[in-house]
Short mmCIF file of C-alpha atoms in Angstrom, two decimals:
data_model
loop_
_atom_site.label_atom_id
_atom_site.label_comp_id
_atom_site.label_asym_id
_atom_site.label_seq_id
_atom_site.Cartn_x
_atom_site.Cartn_y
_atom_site.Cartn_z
CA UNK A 1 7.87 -9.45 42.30
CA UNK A 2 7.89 -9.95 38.36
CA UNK A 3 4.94 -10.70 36.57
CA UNK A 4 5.48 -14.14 34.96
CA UNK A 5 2.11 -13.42 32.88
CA UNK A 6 4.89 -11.94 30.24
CA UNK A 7 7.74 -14.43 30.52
CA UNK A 8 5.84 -16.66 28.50
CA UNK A 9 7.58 -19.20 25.46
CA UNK A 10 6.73 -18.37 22.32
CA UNK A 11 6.75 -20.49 18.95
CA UNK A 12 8.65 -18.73 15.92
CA UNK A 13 9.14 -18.63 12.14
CA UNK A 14 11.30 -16.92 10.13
CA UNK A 15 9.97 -16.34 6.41
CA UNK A 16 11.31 -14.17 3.47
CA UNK A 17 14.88 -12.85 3.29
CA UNK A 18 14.64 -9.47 2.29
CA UNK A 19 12.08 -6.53 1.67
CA UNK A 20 12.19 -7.28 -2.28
CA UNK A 21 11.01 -11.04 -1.40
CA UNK A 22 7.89 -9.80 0.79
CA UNK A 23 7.24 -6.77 -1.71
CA UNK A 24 5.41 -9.10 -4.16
CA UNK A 25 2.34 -8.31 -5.23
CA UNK A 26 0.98 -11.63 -3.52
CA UNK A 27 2.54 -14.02 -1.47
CA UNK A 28 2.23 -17.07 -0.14
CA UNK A 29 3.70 -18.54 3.51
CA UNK A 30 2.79 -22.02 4.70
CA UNK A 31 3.99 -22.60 8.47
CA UNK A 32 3.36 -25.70 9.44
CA UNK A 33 2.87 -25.48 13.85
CA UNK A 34 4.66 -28.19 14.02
CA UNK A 35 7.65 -26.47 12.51
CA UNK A 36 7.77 -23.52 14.76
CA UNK A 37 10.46 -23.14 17.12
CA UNK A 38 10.41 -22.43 20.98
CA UNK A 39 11.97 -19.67 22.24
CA UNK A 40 11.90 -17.26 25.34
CA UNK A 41 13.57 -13.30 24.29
CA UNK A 42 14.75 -14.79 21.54
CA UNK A 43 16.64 -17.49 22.91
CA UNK A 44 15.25 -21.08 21.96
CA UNK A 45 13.76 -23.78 24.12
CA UNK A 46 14.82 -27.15 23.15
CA UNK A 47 13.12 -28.90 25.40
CA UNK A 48 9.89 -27.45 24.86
CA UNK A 49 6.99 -28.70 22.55
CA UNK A 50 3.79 -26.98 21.25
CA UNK A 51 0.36 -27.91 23.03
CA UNK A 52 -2.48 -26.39 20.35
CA UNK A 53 -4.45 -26.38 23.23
CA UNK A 54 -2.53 -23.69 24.89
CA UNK A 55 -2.68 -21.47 22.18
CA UNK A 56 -4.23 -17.53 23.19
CA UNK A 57 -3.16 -15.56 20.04
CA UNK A 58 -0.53 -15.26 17.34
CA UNK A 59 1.51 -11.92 16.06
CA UNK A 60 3.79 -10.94 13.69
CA UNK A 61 6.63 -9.18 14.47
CA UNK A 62 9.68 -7.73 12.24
CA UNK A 63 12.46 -8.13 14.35
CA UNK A 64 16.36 -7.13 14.39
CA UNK A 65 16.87 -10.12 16.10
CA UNK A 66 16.41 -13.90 15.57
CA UNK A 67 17.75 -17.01 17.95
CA UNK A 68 20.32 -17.10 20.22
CA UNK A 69 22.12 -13.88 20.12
CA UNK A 70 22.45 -14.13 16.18
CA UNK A 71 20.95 -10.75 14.44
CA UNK A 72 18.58 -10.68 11.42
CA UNK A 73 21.09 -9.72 8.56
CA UNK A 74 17.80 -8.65 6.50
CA UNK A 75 16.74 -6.69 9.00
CA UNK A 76 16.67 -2.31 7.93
CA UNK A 77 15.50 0.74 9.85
CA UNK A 78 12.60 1.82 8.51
CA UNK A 79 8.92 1.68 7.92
CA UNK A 80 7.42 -1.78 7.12
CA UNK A 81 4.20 -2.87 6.51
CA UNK A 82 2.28 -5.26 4.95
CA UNK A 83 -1.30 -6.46 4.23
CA UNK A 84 -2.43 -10.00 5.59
CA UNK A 85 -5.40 -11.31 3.27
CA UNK A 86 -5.78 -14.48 4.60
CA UNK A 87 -4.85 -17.08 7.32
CA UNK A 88 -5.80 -20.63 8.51
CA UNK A 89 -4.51 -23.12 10.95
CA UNK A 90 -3.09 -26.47 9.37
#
């Protein structure tokens, strides 16, 4: 039987367009929730809204792939990392 604990939607935003935009010494992403878009593996959900009282946790993930089948064309092998000094719900 599959475990449908994992096949979850999840709400998505893609910010900066390269590795010279995010390696700034500082800065600063607004996502608004109501902005974020619904997707399941990276296809989206259309028909699906965002309940903030469903919410369990957030991530951030740098991924080769964005909606629908289309690639990231910033996307590069390679390390990445970055430091998160603040965040807040709006």
């Amino acid at each position: 039987a599959k475990d449908s604990k994992f096949d979850v939607s999840s709400l998505l935003s893609i910010f900066g367009k390269n590795k010279d935009d995010m390696m700034k010494e500082e800065t600063v992403i607004r996502i608004a929730l109501d902005e974020l878009i619904p997707t399941i593996f990276a296809r989206t959900l259309p028909d699906e809204i965002l309940n903030r009282q469903t919410i369990q946790g957030f991530q951030f993930a740098y991924s080769k792939f964005l909606f629908d089948k289309d690639l990231n064309p910033y996307f590069e092998l390679g390390e990445f990392e970055f430091s998160l000094k603040e965040i807040r719900a709006y």
